[in-house]
Short mmCIF file of C-alpha atoms and ligand atoms in Angstrom, two decimals:
data_model
loop_
_atom_site.label_atom_id
_atom_site.label_comp_id
_atom_site.label_asym_id
_atom_site.label_seq_id
_atom_site.Cartn_x
_atom_site.Cartn_y
_atom_site.Cartn_z
CA MET A 1 -23.84 -39.57 -24.98
CA GLU A 2 -27.39 -39.96 -26.20
CA MET A 3 -29.75 -39.56 -23.29
CA THR A 4 -32.58 -42.04 -23.43
CA ARG A 5 -35.10 -43.17 -20.87
CA GLU A 6 -34.18 -46.78 -21.67
CA LYS A 7 -30.52 -46.23 -20.74
CA ALA A 8 -31.56 -44.32 -17.63
CA TRP A 9 -33.76 -47.22 -16.55
CA ASP A 10 -30.88 -49.71 -17.07
CA LEU A 11 -28.59 -47.63 -14.86
CA PHE A 12 -31.32 -47.02 -12.30
CA SER A 13 -31.99 -50.77 -12.04
CA GLN A 14 -28.33 -51.42 -11.22
CA TYR A 15 -28.61 -49.30 -8.09
CA VAL A 16 -32.23 -49.44 -6.99
CA ASP A 17 -34.54 -52.35 -6.24
CA SER A 18 -36.37 -50.98 -3.21
CA GLU A 19 -40.06 -50.79 -4.04
CA SER A 20 -40.63 -47.53 -2.19
CA LEU A 21 -37.65 -45.85 -3.86
CA ILE A 22 -38.74 -47.10 -7.29
CA LYS A 23 -42.19 -45.61 -6.69
CA HIS A 24 -40.79 -42.31 -5.47
CA SER A 25 -38.42 -42.10 -8.44
CA LEU A 26 -41.24 -42.86 -10.89
CA ALA A 27 -43.43 -40.23 -9.24
CA VAL A 28 -40.76 -37.53 -9.47
CA GLU A 29 -40.15 -38.59 -13.07
CA ALA A 30 -43.87 -38.22 -13.81
CA SER A 31 -43.86 -34.68 -12.43
CA MET A 32 -40.72 -33.80 -14.38
CA ILE A 33 -42.34 -35.07 -17.60
CA LYS A 34 -45.41 -32.95 -16.96
CA LEU A 35 -43.39 -29.82 -16.22
CA ALA A 36 -41.05 -30.35 -19.20
CA LYS A 37 -44.10 -30.47 -21.46
CA THR A 38 -45.55 -27.40 -19.74
CA PHE A 39 -42.35 -25.37 -20.07
CA ASP A 40 -41.64 -26.71 -23.56
CA GLU A 41 -38.37 -28.29 -22.45
CA ASP A 42 -36.60 -31.58 -23.30
CA VAL A 43 -39.05 -34.20 -22.02
CA GLU A 44 -36.68 -37.17 -22.33
CA LYS A 45 -33.88 -35.39 -20.45
CA TRP A 46 -36.18 -34.19 -17.68
CA SER A 47 -37.69 -37.67 -17.42
CA CYS A 48 -34.20 -39.19 -16.96
CA CYS A 49 -33.35 -36.53 -14.38
CA GLY A 50 -36.45 -37.32 -12.33
CA LEU A 51 -35.89 -41.06 -12.53
CA LEU A 52 -32.20 -40.89 -11.61
CA HIS A 53 -32.17 -38.13 -8.98
CA ASP A 54 -32.02 -40.51 -5.99
CA ILE A 55 -29.88 -43.21 -7.64
CA ASP A 56 -27.45 -43.25 -4.70
CA PHE A 57 -30.05 -43.31 -1.95
CA GLN A 58 -30.36 -47.07 -1.48
CA LYS A 59 -26.71 -48.13 -1.76
CA TYR A 60 -25.00 -45.00 -0.45
CA PRO A 61 -27.42 -43.32 1.97
CA GLU A 62 -24.55 -41.66 3.84
CA GLN A 63 -23.23 -40.08 0.66
CA HIS A 64 -26.59 -38.91 -0.72
CA PRO A 65 -26.74 -36.92 -2.99
CA ILE A 66 -23.00 -36.59 -3.56
CA LYS A 67 -22.41 -40.10 -4.82
CA GLY A 68 -25.30 -39.95 -7.31
CA PRO A 69 -23.80 -37.22 -9.50
CA GLU A 70 -20.50 -39.16 -9.51
CA ILE A 71 -22.26 -42.31 -10.73
CA LEU A 72 -24.03 -40.25 -13.38
CA LYS A 73 -20.86 -38.48 -14.50
CA GLU A 74 -19.14 -41.84 -14.83
CA ALA A 75 -22.03 -43.08 -16.95
CA GLY A 76 -21.59 -40.11 -19.29
CA TYR A 77 -24.29 -37.71 -18.15
CA PRO A 78 -23.38 -34.06 -18.78
CA GLU A 79 -22.23 -31.68 -16.07
CA GLU A 80 -25.45 -29.67 -16.09
CA PHE A 81 -27.45 -32.86 -15.51
CA CYS A 82 -25.21 -34.01 -12.63
CA LEU A 83 -25.38 -30.57 -11.01
CA ALA A 84 -29.16 -30.61 -11.10
CA VAL A 85 -29.13 -33.92 -9.24
CA LYS A 86 -26.57 -32.65 -6.75
CA GLY A 87 -28.59 -29.50 -6.17
CA HIS A 88 -31.81 -31.25 -5.23
CA SER A 89 -30.65 -31.27 -1.62
CA ASP A 90 -29.83 -28.04 0.19
CA ASP A 91 -27.10 -29.94 2.06
CA THR A 92 -24.73 -29.89 -0.92
CA ASN A 93 -24.82 -26.08 -1.24
CA THR A 94 -25.10 -26.43 -5.00
CA PRO A 95 -26.82 -23.49 -6.69
CA ARG A 96 -29.77 -24.45 -8.86
CA THR A 97 -29.00 -22.48 -12.00
CA THR A 98 -31.13 -24.23 -14.62
CA LYS A 99 -34.86 -24.59 -14.96
CA MET A 100 -34.45 -28.37 -14.76
CA ALA A 101 -32.53 -28.10 -11.46
CA LYS A 102 -35.13 -25.76 -9.99
CA THR A 103 -37.98 -27.96 -11.13
CA LEU A 104 -36.39 -31.11 -9.70
CA TYR A 105 -36.00 -29.40 -6.34
CA ALA A 106 -39.58 -28.11 -6.46
CA VAL A 107 -41.25 -31.42 -7.36
CA ASP A 108 -39.16 -33.92 -5.37
CA GLN A 109 -40.94 -33.60 -2.04
CA LEU A 110 -44.15 -32.28 -3.56
CA SER A 111 -44.57 -35.46 -5.62
CA SER A 112 -44.21 -37.58 -2.47
CA PHE A 113 -46.70 -35.38 -0.69
CA VAL A 114 -49.31 -35.70 -3.44
CA VAL A 115 -48.80 -39.49 -3.45
CA ALA A 116 -49.34 -39.46 0.33
CA CYS A 117 -52.60 -37.58 -0.25
CA ALA A 118 -53.68 -40.15 -2.86
CA LEU A 119 -52.99 -42.97 -0.41
CA VAL A 120 -55.72 -41.77 1.93
CA ARG A 121 -58.31 -41.18 -0.81
CA PRO A 122 -60.55 -44.02 -2.03
CA THR A 123 -60.32 -42.75 -5.61
CA LYS A 124 -56.56 -42.03 -5.31
CA PHE A 125 -55.53 -39.29 -7.82
CA GLU A 126 -58.93 -39.28 -9.49
CA GLY A 127 -60.81 -36.09 -8.64
CA MET A 128 -58.04 -34.82 -6.38
CA LYS A 129 -58.23 -31.06 -5.87
CA VAL A 130 -55.37 -28.64 -5.17
CA LYS A 131 -57.45 -27.18 -2.34
CA SER A 132 -57.52 -30.48 -0.44
CA VAL A 133 -53.77 -31.00 -0.96
CA LYS A 134 -53.08 -27.51 0.41
CA LYS A 135 -55.31 -28.23 3.37
CA LYS A 136 -53.23 -31.31 4.10
CA MET A 137 -50.09 -29.15 3.94
CA LYS A 138 -51.45 -27.21 6.90
CA ASP A 139 -52.04 -30.42 8.84
CA LYS A 140 -48.68 -30.85 10.53
CA ALA A 141 -49.36 -34.44 11.57
CA PHE A 142 -49.91 -35.53 7.96
CA ALA A 143 -46.85 -36.76 6.01
CA ARG A 144 -44.69 -35.00 8.59
CA ALA A 145 -41.44 -36.01 6.84
CA VAL A 146 -42.24 -33.51 4.10
CA ASP A 147 -40.83 -30.09 4.97
CA ARG A 148 -43.57 -27.55 4.21
CA ASP A 149 -41.14 -24.63 3.98
CA GLY A 150 -39.18 -26.61 1.39
CA LEU A 151 -42.33 -26.96 -0.72
CA LYS A 152 -42.87 -23.19 -0.65
CA LYS A 153 -39.22 -22.47 -1.34
CA GLY A 154 -39.18 -24.81 -4.34
CA ALA A 155 -42.14 -23.11 -5.99
CA GLU A 156 -40.74 -19.67 -5.21
CA GLU A 157 -37.36 -20.45 -6.78
CA LEU A 158 -39.13 -21.74 -9.85
CA GLY A 159 -41.22 -18.58 -9.97
CA ILE A 160 -44.57 -20.32 -9.92
CA GLU A 161 -47.44 -20.33 -7.44
CA LEU A 162 -47.39 -23.42 -5.23
CA SER A 163 -51.06 -24.02 -6.12
CA GLU A 164 -50.33 -24.01 -9.82
CA LEU A 165 -47.34 -26.29 -9.37
CA THR A 166 -49.42 -28.66 -7.27
CA GLN A 167 -52.01 -28.84 -10.04
CA TYR A 168 -49.32 -29.82 -12.56
CA VAL A 169 -48.00 -32.48 -10.18
CA ILE A 170 -51.47 -33.92 -9.59
CA ASP A 171 -52.10 -34.03 -13.35
CA GLY A 172 -48.67 -35.54 -14.07
CA LEU A 173 -49.04 -38.25 -11.46
CA LYS A 174 -52.59 -39.06 -12.52
CA GLU A 175 -51.62 -39.42 -16.17
CA ARG A 176 -48.62 -41.58 -15.32
CA GLU A 177 -50.61 -43.74 -12.92
CA GLU A 178 -53.04 -44.54 -15.74
CA GLU A 179 -50.15 -45.60 -17.99
CA LEU A 180 -48.43 -47.62 -15.28
CA SER A 181 -51.60 -49.44 -14.27
CA LYS A 182 -51.76 -50.88 -17.80
CA MET A 183 -48.33 -52.40 -17.11
CA GLY A 184 -49.39 -53.76 -13.74
CA MET A 185 -47.45 -51.05 -11.88
CA SER A 186 -48.45 -48.21 -9.59
CA LEU A 187 -47.06 -45.04 -8.05
CA ILE A 188 -48.99 -45.74 -4.87
FE1 FE2 B 201 -36.21 -37.70 -4.16
#
């Protein structure tokens, strides 16, 4: 099957209409796009992977993220793609063997965390510094749903400094936010 963002969006829309999940999915997609460009990988494929990674979360929360890869397989997505989605949660015990799988795991929670940081800044992503994001990581009361050890583990598995990864995520989200705002949408 030809993997296009348009097809991914059609499938995504069949399973997700929750505003918060749409925003989270778009944010993870934005980070995946940025990292695909950085690593010189397939941008369209990584974009689809980011967008679709939580496709089961709204309709099948009890089966997340087992059901998602099944939906994707059914829709014709390749094994490697489905495994990356399955592996984005430690609960499935699925080894992350590809760069795309490792990146998805590393940016999933980190993207949400950076969005949470933007929410409490008047200028949102504009002028956001890695240093201030890392400071917030040390503040246990802030965005407490985000597991800090998971953030470190994700960067480690990917073989990149968490600070460097955070910079890519900030840049990716900022760029995407500018594009989305022209369409009357927002990651925040
Ligand atoms: Fe996610």
